[in-house]
Amino acid sequence: MTETPRTLGILAGGGRLPAQVAAAARAAGRSVFIVGLEGFADPAVLAPWRHEIIRIGAAGRIMAALRGHGCQDLVLIGPVRRPSMLDLRPDAEGVRILGRIGRAAFLGDDGLLAAVIRVLGEAGFRVIGAHEVMRDALGPRGLLTRMAPDAQAVADLERGIAVARALGAADVGQGCVVQQGIVLAVEAVEGTDAMLARCAGLARPGVGGVLLKLVKPGQERRADLPTIGPTTIAGAVAAGLRGVAFEAGGTIL
């Protein structure tokens, strides 16, 4: 007797990825329920799906909604800006969770997300990566365009790898932009799109730079994998970059 796939819960931040995860789950025969985080999730993106919009500090409501729809497996997907304690306004369950998270609440994104995943596991949810649902979403190895990087681009990428690894080891960010050996920008809390917007006014004369995105060393891969989408590519073009590189098998395209 075939077991009916369990309802997949999606805890959704911004962008279109939550809907893409939902579509992949439905194509695999799973039902889906989405909790959109108020102020981050796009109601228009979630409209075709069973969903509820709940503020991030209302952890009790979030867990009750997920349990009420039979969700055990859970995907965390979509950008969320870390709120201040004033904006968070945690309910009783939120206060309890903050106590369980402890000092990780004041660490970088990966440290915080790893703690959140641990607490969700203790609450009975199994957090899985978006890439485990969207099986073909991870970028492959190799050249994906007709134009191959020249010697300067390769040198910029090598410089970018060293910088991105150092950033990731400190749990700061996942990406940087390098042009002619000069680091134009590094990604921090503002995210990739804002980093690229800064680069337009920083570019040097001559050949354009490159954007590089890597998984942080030791990163919890079930949340916040590097992502490159149409907005990223448009931002790179607007910034005058001539290439984008990413960690194969670790970046959602």
Coordinates of N, CA and C in Angstrom, one line a residue:
M1 N 0.9 -1.2 0.0 CA 0.0 0.0 0.0 C 0.9 1.2 0.0
T2 N 0.7 2.1 -1.0 CA 1.5 3.3 -1.1 C 1.1 4.4 0.0
E3 N 2.2 4.9 0.6 CA 1.9 5.9 1.7 C 1.7 7.3 1.0
T4 N 0.6 8.0 1.4 CA 0.3 9.3 0.9 C 1.4 10.3 1.4
P5 N 2.0 11.0 0.4 CA 3.0 12.0 0.8 C 2.5 13.0 1.8
R6 N 3.2 13.3 2.8 CA 2.8 14.3 3.8 C 2.8 15.7 3.3
T7 N 1.9 16.5 3.8 CA 1.8 17.9 3.4 C 3.1 18.6 3.7
L8 N 3.6 19.3 2.7 CA 4.8 20.1 2.9 C 4.5 21.5 3.4
G9 N 5.1 21.9 4.5 CA 5.0 23.2 5.0 C 6.1 24.1 4.4
I10 N 5.7 25.3 4.0 CA 6.7 26.2 3.5 C 6.7 27.5 4.4
L11 N 7.8 27.9 5.0 CA 7.9 29.1 5.7 C 8.5 30.1 4.8
A12 N 7.7 31.1 4.3 CA 8.1 31.8 3.1 C 8.5 33.3 3.4
G13 N 9.7 33.6 2.9 CA 10.1 35.0 2.9 C 9.7 35.6 1.6
G14 N 10.6 36.6 1.1 CA 10.2 37.3 -0.1 C 10.6 36.5 -1.4
G15 N 10.3 37.1 -2.5 CA 10.6 36.6 -3.8 C 9.6 35.5 -4.3
R16 N 10.0 34.9 -5.4 CA 9.2 33.9 -6.1 C 9.5 32.5 -5.7
L17 N 10.7 32.3 -5.0 CA 11.1 30.9 -4.7 C 10.1 30.1 -3.9
P18 N 9.4 30.7 -3.0 CA 8.4 29.9 -2.2 C 7.4 29.2 -3.2
A19 N 6.9 30.0 -4.2 CA 5.9 29.4 -5.1 C 6.6 28.3 -6.0
Q20 N 7.8 28.5 -6.3 CA 8.5 27.5 -7.1 C 8.7 26.2 -6.4
V21 N 9.0 26.3 -5.1 CA 9.1 25.1 -4.2 C 7.7 24.5 -4.1
A22 N 6.7 25.3 -4.0 CA 5.3 24.7 -3.9 C 5.0 24.0 -5.2
A23 N 5.3 24.6 -6.3 CA 5.0 23.9 -7.6 C 5.7 22.6 -7.8
A24 N 7.0 22.6 -7.3 CA 7.8 21.3 -7.4 C 7.2 20.3 -6.5
A25 N 6.8 20.7 -5.3 CA 6.2 19.7 -4.4 C 4.9 19.1 -5.0
R26 N 4.0 20.0 -5.5 CA 2.8 19.6 -6.1 C 3.0 18.6 -7.3
A27 N 4.0 18.9 -8.1 CA 4.3 18.1 -9.2 C 4.8 16.7 -8.8
A28 N 5.3 16.6 -7.6 CA 5.7 15.3 -7.0 C 4.6 14.6 -6.2
G29 N 3.4 15.2 -6.3 CA 2.3 14.6 -5.6 C 2.0 15.0 -4.2
R30 N 2.7 16.1 -3.7 CA 2.5 16.5 -2.3 C 1.6 17.7 -2.3
S31 N 0.8 17.7 -1.2 CA 0.0 18.9 -0.9 C 0.9 19.9 -0.2
V32 N 0.5 21.2 -0.3 CA 1.4 22.2 0.2 C 0.5 23.2 1.1
F33 N 1.2 23.7 2.1 CA 0.6 24.8 2.9 C 1.7 25.8 3.2
I34 N 1.5 27.1 3.0 CA 2.5 28.1 3.1 C 2.2 29.0 4.2
V35 N 3.1 29.3 5.1 CA 3.0 30.4 6.0 C 3.9 31.5 5.5
G36 N 3.3 32.6 5.0 CA 4.0 33.8 4.5 C 4.3 34.7 5.7
L37 N 5.6 35.1 5.8 CA 6.0 36.0 6.9 C 5.6 37.4 6.5
E38 N 4.8 38.0 7.3 CA 4.2 39.3 7.1 C 5.3 40.4 6.9
G39 N 5.2 41.2 5.9 CA 6.2 42.2 5.6 C 7.3 41.7 4.7
F40 N 7.4 40.4 4.5 CA 8.4 39.8 3.6 C 7.9 39.0 2.5
A41 N 6.9 38.1 2.7 CA 6.3 37.3 1.7 C 5.4 38.2 0.8
D42 N 5.4 37.9 -0.5 CA 4.6 38.7 -1.4 C 3.2 38.0 -1.5
P43 N 2.1 38.6 -1.1 CA 0.8 38.0 -1.1 C 0.4 37.6 -2.5
A44 N 0.8 38.3 -3.6 CA 0.5 37.9 -4.9 C 1.1 36.6 -5.3
V45 N 2.3 36.4 -4.9 CA 3.0 35.2 -5.2 C 2.4 34.0 -4.5
L46 N 1.9 34.2 -3.3 CA 1.3 33.1 -2.5 C -0.2 32.9 -2.8
A47 N -0.8 33.8 -3.5 CA -2.3 33.8 -3.8 C -2.8 32.4 -4.3
P48 N -2.1 31.8 -5.3 CA -2.6 30.5 -5.8 C -2.5 29.3 -4.9
W49 N -1.9 29.5 -3.7 CA -1.7 28.4 -2.8 C -2.4 28.5 -1.5
R50 N -2.7 27.4 -0.8 CA -3.2 27.5 0.5 C -2.1 28.2 1.4
H51 N -2.5 29.3 2.0 CA -1.5 30.0 2.8 C -2.2 30.8 3.9
E52 N -1.3 31.3 4.8 CA -1.7 32.3 5.8 C -0.6 33.2 6.0
I53 N -0.8 34.5 6.1 CA 0.2 35.5 6.4 C 0.2 35.7 7.9
I54 N 1.4 35.5 8.5 CA 1.5 35.7 9.9 C 2.8 36.5 10.2
R55 N 2.8 37.4 11.2 CA 4.0 38.1 11.5 C 5.0 37.2 12.1
I56 N 6.3 37.5 11.9 CA 7.4 36.7 12.3 C 7.5 36.4 13.8
G57 N 7.0 37.3 14.6 CA 7.1 37.2 16.0 C 6.0 36.3 16.6
A58 N 5.0 36.0 15.8 CA 3.9 35.2 16.3 C 4.2 33.7 16.1
A59 N 5.2 33.2 16.8 CA 5.6 31.8 16.6 C 4.5 30.8 17.0
G60 N 3.8 31.1 18.0 CA 2.7 30.2 18.4 C 1.7 30.0 17.3
R61 N 1.3 31.1 16.6 CA 0.3 31.1 15.5 C 0.9 30.3 14.3
I62 N 2.2 30.6 14.1 CA 2.9 29.9 12.9 C 2.9 28.4 13.1
M63 N 3.3 27.9 14.3 CA 3.4 26.5 14.6 C 2.0 25.9 14.6
A64 N 1.0 26.6 15.1 CA -0.4 26.1 15.1 C -0.9 25.9 13.7
A65 N -0.6 26.9 12.9 CA -1.1 26.8 11.5 C -0.5 25.7 10.8
L66 N 0.8 25.5 10.9 CA 1.5 24.3 10.3 C 1.0 23.0 10.8
R67 N 0.8 22.9 12.1 CA 0.3 21.6 12.6 C -1.1 21.4 12.2
G68 N -1.9 22.5 12.2 CA -3.3 22.4 11.8 C -3.5 21.9 10.4
H69 N -2.5 22.1 9.5 CA -2.6 21.6 8.1 C -1.8 20.3 7.9
G70 N -1.4 19.7 9.0 CA -0.7 18.4 8.9 C 0.7 18.4 8.4
C71 N 1.4 19.6 8.6 CA 2.7 19.7 8.1 C 3.7 19.1 9.1
Q72 N 4.6 18.2 8.6 CA 5.7 17.8 9.4 C 7.0 18.2 8.7
D73 N 7.1 18.0 7.4 CA 8.3 18.4 6.7 C 8.1 19.9 6.4
L74 N 9.2 20.7 6.5 CA 9.1 22.1 6.4 C 10.3 22.6 5.6
V75 N 10.1 23.6 4.7 CA 11.1 24.2 4.0 C 11.1 25.7 4.4
L76 N 12.3 26.2 4.6 CA 12.5 27.7 4.9 C 13.1 28.3 3.6
I77 N 12.4 29.2 3.0 CA 12.8 29.8 1.7 C 12.4 31.2 1.5
G78 N 13.2 32.0 0.9 CA 12.9 33.4 0.6 C 13.6 34.3 1.6
P79 N 14.1 35.4 1.1 CA 14.8 36.4 2.0 C 14.0 37.0 3.0
V80 N 14.6 37.1 4.2 CA 13.9 37.7 5.4 C 15.0 38.6 6.1
R81 N 14.6 39.9 6.2 CA 15.5 40.8 7.0 C 15.3 40.6 8.5
R82 N 16.4 40.4 9.2 CA 16.4 40.1 10.6 C 15.7 41.3 11.3
P83 N 14.6 41.1 12.0 CA 14.0 42.3 12.7 C 14.6 42.6 14.0
S84 N 14.4 43.8 14.5 CA 14.9 44.2 15.8 C 13.9 43.6 16.8
M85 N 14.3 43.6 18.1 CA 13.4 43.0 19.1 C 12.1 43.9 19.2
L86 N 12.2 45.2 18.9 CA 11.1 46.0 19.0 C 10.1 45.6 17.9
D87 N 10.6 45.4 16.7 CA 9.7 45.0 15.6 C 9.2 43.5 15.7
L88 N 10.0 42.7 16.4 CA 9.7 41.3 16.5 C 8.4 41.0 17.3
R89 N 8.3 41.7 18.5 CA 7.2 41.6 19.4 C 6.8 40.1 19.6
P90 N 7.7 39.3 20.1 CA 7.4 37.9 20.2 C 6.2 37.5 21.1
D91 N 5.4 36.6 20.7 CA 4.4 36.0 21.6 C 5.0 35.1 22.6
A92 N 4.2 34.4 23.4 CA 4.7 33.5 24.4 C 5.6 32.4 23.8
E93 N 5.1 31.8 22.7 CA 6.0 30.8 22.1 C 7.2 31.4 21.5
G94 N 7.1 32.6 21.0 CA 8.3 33.3 20.4 C 9.4 33.5 21.5
V95 N 8.9 33.9 22.7 CA 9.8 34.2 23.8 C 10.5 32.8 24.2
R96 N 9.7 31.8 24.2 CA 10.3 30.5 24.6 C 11.3 30.0 23.5
I97 N 11.0 30.3 22.3 CA 12.0 29.9 21.2 C 13.3 30.7 21.3
L98 N 13.1 32.0 21.6 CA 14.3 32.9 21.7 C 15.2 32.4 22.9
G99 N 14.5 31.9 23.9 CA 15.3 31.3 25.0 C 16.1 30.1 24.6
R100 N 15.4 29.3 23.7 CA 16.1 28.1 23.2 C 17.2 28.4 22.2
I101 N 17.0 29.5 21.5 CA 18.0 29.9 20.5 C 19.3 30.5 21.2
G102 N 19.0 31.2 22.2 CA 20.1 31.8 23.1 C 21.0 32.7 22.3
R103 N 22.3 32.6 22.5 CA 23.2 33.6 21.9 C 23.2 33.5 20.4
A104 N 22.7 32.5 19.8 CA 22.7 32.4 18.3 C 21.9 33.5 17.7
A105 N 21.0 34.1 18.5 CA 20.2 35.2 17.9 C 21.0 36.4 17.6
F106 N 22.2 36.4 18.1 CA 23.1 37.6 17.9 C 24.3 37.2 17.0
L107 N 24.2 36.0 16.4 CA 25.3 35.6 15.5 C 24.9 36.0 14.1
G108 N 25.8 35.5 13.1 CA 25.4 35.7 11.7 C 24.2 34.9 11.3
D109 N 23.9 35.1 10.0 CA 22.7 34.4 9.5 C 22.7 32.9 9.7
D110 N 23.9 32.3 9.3 CA 24.0 30.8 9.4 C 23.9 30.3 10.8
G111 N 24.5 31.0 11.7 CA 24.4 30.5 13.1 C 23.0 30.6 13.6
L112 N 22.3 31.7 13.3 CA 20.9 31.8 13.7 C 20.0 30.8 13.0
L113 N 20.2 30.6 11.7 CA 19.3 29.6 11.0 C 19.6 28.2 11.5
A114 N 20.8 27.9 11.8 CA 21.1 26.5 12.3 C 20.4 26.3 13.7
A115 N 20.4 27.4 14.5 CA 19.7 27.3 15.8 C 18.2 27.2 15.6
V116 N 17.6 27.9 14.6 CA 16.2 27.9 14.4 C 15.8 26.5 13.9
I117 N 16.6 25.9 13.0 CA 16.3 24.6 12.5 C 16.4 23.5 13.6
R118 N 17.3 23.7 14.5 CA 17.4 22.8 15.7 C 16.1 22.9 16.6
V119 N 15.7 24.1 16.8 CA 14.5 24.3 17.6 C 13.2 23.8 16.9
L120 N 13.1 24.0 15.6 CA 12.0 23.4 14.9 C 12.0 21.9 15.0
G121 N 13.2 21.3 14.9 CA 13.3 19.9 15.0 C 12.8 19.4 16.4
E122 N 13.1 20.1 17.4 CA 12.7 19.8 18.8 C 11.2 19.9 18.9
A123 N 10.6 20.8 18.1 CA 9.1 21.0 18.1 C 8.4 19.9 17.2
G124 N 9.1 19.0 16.6 CA 8.5 18.0 15.8 C 8.5 18.1 14.3
F125 N 9.1 19.2 13.8 CA 9.2 19.4 12.4 C 10.5 18.9 11.8
R126 N 10.4 18.4 10.6 CA 11.6 18.0 9.9 C 11.9 19.0 8.8
V127 N 13.0 19.8 9.0 CA 13.3 20.8 8.1 C 14.2 20.2 7.0
I128 N 13.7 20.4 5.7 CA 14.5 19.9 4.6 C 14.9 21.1 3.7
G129 N 15.9 20.9 2.8 CA 16.3 22.0 2.0 C 15.4 22.2 0.8
A130 N 15.3 23.4 0.3 CA 14.5 23.6 -0.9 C 15.0 22.8 -2.1
H131 N 16.3 22.6 -2.1 CA 16.9 21.8 -3.2 C 16.5 20.3 -3.2
E132 N 16.0 19.9 -2.0 CA 15.5 18.5 -1.9 C 14.1 18.3 -2.5
V133 N 13.4 19.5 -2.7 CA 12.1 19.5 -3.3 C 12.3 19.8 -4.8
M134 N 13.0 20.9 -5.1 CA 13.3 21.3 -6.5 C 14.6 20.6 -6.9
R135 N 14.4 19.4 -7.4 CA 15.6 18.5 -7.6 C 16.5 19.0 -8.7
D136 N 16.0 19.8 -9.6 CA 16.9 20.3 -10.7 C 17.3 21.7 -10.5
A137 N 17.2 22.3 -9.3 CA 17.4 23.7 -9.1 C 18.8 24.1 -8.9
L138 N 19.7 23.1 -8.4 CA 21.0 23.5 -8.1 C 21.9 23.6 -9.4
G139 N 22.6 24.7 -9.5 CA 23.4 25.0 -10.7 C 24.5 23.9 -10.9
P140 N 24.7 23.5 -12.2 CA 25.7 22.5 -12.5 C 27.1 23.1 -12.6
R141 N 28.0 22.2 -12.7 CA 29.4 22.6 -13.0 C 29.6 22.9 -14.4
G142 N 30.5 23.8 -14.7 CA 30.9 24.0 -16.1 C 30.4 25.4 -16.6
L143 N 30.7 25.6 -17.9 CA 30.4 26.9 -18.6 C 28.9 26.9 -19.0
L144 N 28.1 27.8 -18.7 CA 26.7 27.9 -19.0 C 26.4 28.8 -20.1
T145 N 27.4 29.5 -20.6 CA 27.2 30.5 -21.7 C 28.2 30.2 -22.8
R146 N 28.0 30.9 -23.9 CA 28.9 30.7 -25.1 C 30.3 31.5 -24.8
M147 N 30.3 32.4 -23.9 CA 31.5 33.2 -23.7 C 32.3 32.6 -22.5
A148 N 33.5 32.2 -22.8 CA 34.4 31.7 -21.7 C 35.1 32.8 -21.0
P149 N 35.4 32.7 -19.7 CA 36.2 33.8 -19.0 C 37.6 33.8 -19.6
D150 N 38.1 35.1 -19.7 CA 39.5 35.2 -20.1 C 40.4 35.2 -18.9
A151 N 41.7 35.5 -19.1 CA 42.7 35.4 -18.0 C 42.4 36.3 -16.9
Q152 N 41.9 37.6 -17.2 CA 41.6 38.5 -16.2 C 40.4 38.1 -15.4
A153 N 39.4 37.6 -16.1 CA 38.2 37.1 -15.4 C 38.5 36.0 -14.4
V154 N 39.4 35.0 -14.9 CA 39.8 33.9 -14.1 C 40.5 34.4 -12.8
A155 N 41.4 35.4 -13.0 CA 42.1 35.9 -11.9 C 41.2 36.6 -10.9
D156 N 40.2 37.3 -11.4 CA 39.2 38.0 -10.6 C 38.4 36.9 -9.8
L157 N 38.0 35.8 -10.5 CA 37.3 34.8 -9.8 C 38.1 34.2 -8.7
E158 N 39.4 33.9 -8.9 CA 40.2 33.3 -7.9 C 40.3 34.3 -6.7
R159 N 40.5 35.6 -7.0 CA 40.5 36.5 -5.9 C 39.2 36.5 -5.1
G160 N 38.1 36.5 -5.9 CA 36.7 36.4 -5.3 C 36.5 35.2 -4.4
I161 N 37.0 34.1 -4.8 CA 36.9 32.8 -4.0 C 37.5 33.0 -2.7
A162 N 38.7 33.6 -2.7 CA 39.4 33.8 -1.4 C 38.7 34.7 -0.5
V163 N 38.1 35.8 -1.1 CA 37.4 36.8 -0.3 C 36.1 36.2 0.2
A164 N 35.3 35.5 -0.7 CA 34.1 34.9 -0.3 C 34.2 33.9 0.8
R165 N 35.3 33.1 0.7 CA 35.5 32.1 1.8 C 35.8 32.7 3.1
A166 N 36.6 33.8 3.1 CA 36.9 34.5 4.3 C 35.6 35.1 4.9
L167 N 34.8 35.7 4.1 CA 33.5 36.3 4.5 C 32.6 35.2 5.1
G168 N 32.5 34.1 4.4 CA 31.7 33.0 4.9 C 32.1 32.4 6.2
A169 N 33.5 32.3 6.3 CA 34.0 31.7 7.6 C 33.6 32.6 8.8
A170 N 33.5 33.9 8.5 CA 33.1 34.8 9.6 C 31.6 34.9 9.7
D171 N 30.8 34.2 8.9 CA 29.4 34.2 8.8 C 28.8 35.6 8.5
V172 N 29.5 36.2 7.5 CA 29.1 37.6 7.1 C 28.2 37.6 5.9
G173 N 28.7 37.0 4.8 CA 27.9 37.0 3.5 C 28.4 35.8 2.6
Q174 N 27.8 35.8 1.5 CA 28.1 34.7 0.5 C 28.7 35.1 -0.8
G175 N 28.8 36.4 -1.0 CA 29.3 36.9 -2.3 C 30.1 38.1 -2.3
C176 N 30.7 38.4 -3.4 CA 31.5 39.6 -3.6 C 31.6 39.9 -5.1
V177 N 32.1 41.1 -5.4 CA 32.3 41.5 -6.8 C 33.8 42.0 -6.9
V178 N 34.4 41.4 -7.9 CA 35.9 41.8 -8.1 C 36.0 42.2 -9.5
Q179 N 36.8 43.3 -9.7 CA 37.1 43.9 -11.0 C 38.6 44.2 -11.1
Q180 N 39.2 43.6 -12.1 CA 40.7 43.8 -12.3 C 41.5 43.6 -11.0
G181 N 41.1 42.6 -10.2 CA 41.8 42.4 -9.0 C 41.4 43.2 -7.8
I182 N 40.5 44.2 -8.0 CA 40.1 45.0 -6.9 C 38.7 44.5 -6.4
V183 N 38.5 44.4 -5.1 CA 37.2 44.0 -4.6 C 36.3 45.3 -4.5
L184 N 35.3 45.3 -5.4 CA 34.4 46.5 -5.4 C 33.4 46.4 -4.3
A185 N 32.9 45.3 -3.9 CA 31.9 45.2 -2.9 C 31.8 43.8 -2.3
V186 N 31.4 43.7 -1.1 CA 31.2 42.4 -0.5 C 29.8 42.4 0.1
E187 N 29.2 41.2 0.1 CA 27.8 41.0 0.5 C 27.7 40.9 2.1
A188 N 26.8 41.6 2.7 CA 26.6 41.5 4.1 C 25.1 41.4 4.3
V189 N 24.6 42.1 5.3 CA 23.2 42.0 5.6 C 22.3 42.6 4.5
E190 N 22.8 43.4 3.7 CA 21.9 44.1 2.6 C 21.5 43.1 1.5
G191 N 22.3 42.0 1.3 CA 21.9 41.1 0.3 C 22.6 41.4 -1.1
T192 N 22.4 40.4 -2.0 CA 23.1 40.5 -3.3 C 22.6 41.7 -4.1
D193 N 21.3 41.9 -4.2 CA 20.8 42.9 -5.1 C 21.3 44.3 -4.7
A194 N 21.3 44.6 -3.4 CA 21.8 45.9 -2.9 C 23.3 46.0 -3.1
M195 N 24.0 44.9 -2.9 CA 25.4 45.0 -3.2 C 25.7 45.3 -4.7
L196 N 25.0 44.7 -5.6 CA 25.2 45.0 -7.0 C 24.8 46.4 -7.3
A197 N 23.8 47.0 -6.7 CA 23.4 48.4 -6.9 C 24.5 49.3 -6.6
R198 N 25.3 49.0 -5.5 CA 26.4 49.8 -5.1 C 27.5 49.8 -6.1
C199 N 27.6 48.7 -6.9 CA 28.8 48.5 -7.7 C 28.8 49.5 -8.9
A200 N 27.6 49.9 -9.4 CA 27.6 50.7 -10.6 C 28.4 52.0 -10.5
G201 N 28.5 52.6 -9.3 CA 29.3 53.8 -9.1 C 30.7 53.5 -8.7
L202 N 31.1 52.3 -8.6 CA 32.4 51.9 -8.1 C 33.3 51.3 -9.2
A203 N 32.7 51.0 -10.4 CA 33.5 50.4 -11.4 C 34.6 51.2 -11.9
R204 N 35.7 50.5 -12.3 CA 36.9 51.1 -12.8 C 36.8 51.1 -14.4
P205 N 37.6 52.0 -15.0 CA 37.6 52.0 -16.5 C 38.2 50.6 -16.9
G206 N 37.8 50.2 -18.1 CA 38.3 48.9 -18.6 C 37.3 47.8 -18.5
V207 N 37.8 46.6 -18.6 CA 37.0 45.4 -18.6 C 36.2 45.3 -17.3
G208 N 34.9 44.8 -17.4 CA 34.1 44.7 -16.2 C 34.5 43.6 -15.3
G209 N 33.8 43.7 -14.1 CA 34.1 42.7 -13.0 C 33.3 41.5 -13.1
V210 N 33.4 40.7 -12.0 CA 32.6 39.4 -11.9 C 31.9 39.4 -10.5
L211 N 30.8 38.7 -10.5 CA 30.1 38.4 -9.3 C 30.4 37.0 -8.9
L212 N 30.7 36.7 -7.7 CA 30.9 35.3 -7.2 C 30.1 35.1 -6.0
K213 N 29.4 33.9 -6.0 CA 28.6 33.5 -4.8 C 29.0 32.1 -4.4
L214 N 29.3 31.9 -3.1 CA 29.7 30.6 -2.6 C 28.9 30.2 -1.3
V215 N 28.7 28.9 -1.1 CA 28.2 28.5 0.2 C 29.2 28.8 1.3
K216 N 28.8 29.2 2.4 CA 29.7 29.5 3.5 C 30.3 28.2 4.0
P217 N 31.6 28.2 4.4 CA 32.2 27.0 4.9 C 31.4 26.5 6.1
G218 N 31.1 25.2 6.0 CA 30.3 24.6 7.1 C 28.9 25.0 7.3
Q219 N 28.4 25.7 6.2 CA 27.0 26.2 6.3 C 25.9 25.1 6.4
E220 N 24.9 25.4 7.2 CA 23.7 24.6 7.2 C 23.0 24.7 5.9
R221 N 23.0 23.7 5.1 CA 22.5 23.7 3.7 C 21.0 23.6 3.6
R222 N 20.3 23.4 4.7 CA 18.9 23.3 4.6 C 18.2 24.7 4.5
A223 N 19.0 25.7 4.6 CA 18.4 27.1 4.5 C 19.4 28.1 4.0
D224 N 18.9 29.0 3.3 CA 19.8 30.2 2.8 C 20.9 29.7 1.9
L225 N 20.7 28.8 1.0 CA 21.7 28.5 0.0 C 21.8 29.8 -0.9
P226 N 23.0 30.0 -1.5 CA 23.1 31.1 -2.4 C 22.1 30.9 -3.6
T227 N 21.6 32.0 -4.0 CA 20.5 32.0 -5.0 C 20.9 33.0 -6.1
I228 N 20.7 32.6 -7.4 CA 20.9 33.5 -8.5 C 19.7 33.4 -9.4
G229 N 19.0 34.5 -9.6 CA 17.8 34.5 -10.4 C 17.8 35.7 -11.4
P230 N 16.7 35.9 -12.1 CA 16.7 37.0 -13.1 C 17.0 38.3 -12.5
T231 N 16.6 38.6 -11.3 CA 16.9 39.9 -10.7 C 18.4 40.1 -10.5
T232 N 19.1 39.0 -10.1 CA 20.5 39.0 -9.9 C 21.2 39.3 -11.2
I233 N 20.8 38.6 -12.2 CA 21.5 38.8 -13.6 C 21.2 40.2 -14.1
A234 N 20.0 40.7 -13.9 CA 19.7 42.1 -14.3 C 20.6 43.1 -13.5
G235 N 20.8 42.8 -12.2 CA 21.6 43.7 -11.4 C 23.1 43.7 -11.8
A236 N 23.5 42.5 -12.2 CA 24.9 42.3 -12.6 C 25.1 43.1 -14.0
V237 N 24.2 43.0 -14.9 CA 24.3 43.7 -16.1 C 24.3 45.2 -15.9
A238 N 23.4 45.7 -15.0 CA 23.3 47.1 -14.7 C 24.6 47.6 -14.1
A239 N 25.2 46.8 -13.3 CA 26.5 47.2 -12.7 C 27.7 47.1 -13.6
G240 N 27.5 46.7 -14.8 CA 28.6 46.6 -15.8 C 29.5 45.4 -15.6
L241 N 29.0 44.4 -15.0 CA 29.8 43.1 -14.8 C 29.7 42.3 -16.1
R242 N 30.7 41.5 -16.3 CA 30.7 40.6 -17.5 C 30.6 39.2 -17.2
G243 N 30.4 38.8 -15.9 CA 30.3 37.4 -15.6 C 29.8 37.2 -14.2
V244 N 29.1 36.0 -14.0 CA 28.6 35.6 -12.7 C 29.1 34.1 -12.5
A245 N 29.6 33.9 -11.4 CA 30.1 32.5 -11.0 C 29.5 32.1 -9.7
F246 N 29.4 30.8 -9.5 CA 28.7 30.3 -8.3 C 29.3 28.9 -8.0
E247 N 29.0 28.5 -6.8 CA 29.4 27.1 -6.4 C 28.5 26.1 -7.0
A248 N 29.1 25.2 -7.8 CA 28.3 24.2 -8.5 C 27.7 23.2 -7.4
G249 N 26.5 22.8 -7.6 CA 25.9 21.9 -6.6 C 25.5 22.5 -5.3
G250 N 25.7 23.8 -5.2 CA 25.4 24.5 -3.9 C 24.6 25.8 -4.1
T251 N 24.2 26.1 -5.3 CA 23.5 27.4 -5.6 C 22.2 27.1 -6.3
I252 N 21.2 27.8 -5.9 CA 19.9 27.6 -6.5 C 19.8 28.6 -7.7
L253 N 19.5 28.1 -8.9 CA 19.3 28.9 -10.1 C 17.8 29.0 -10.4

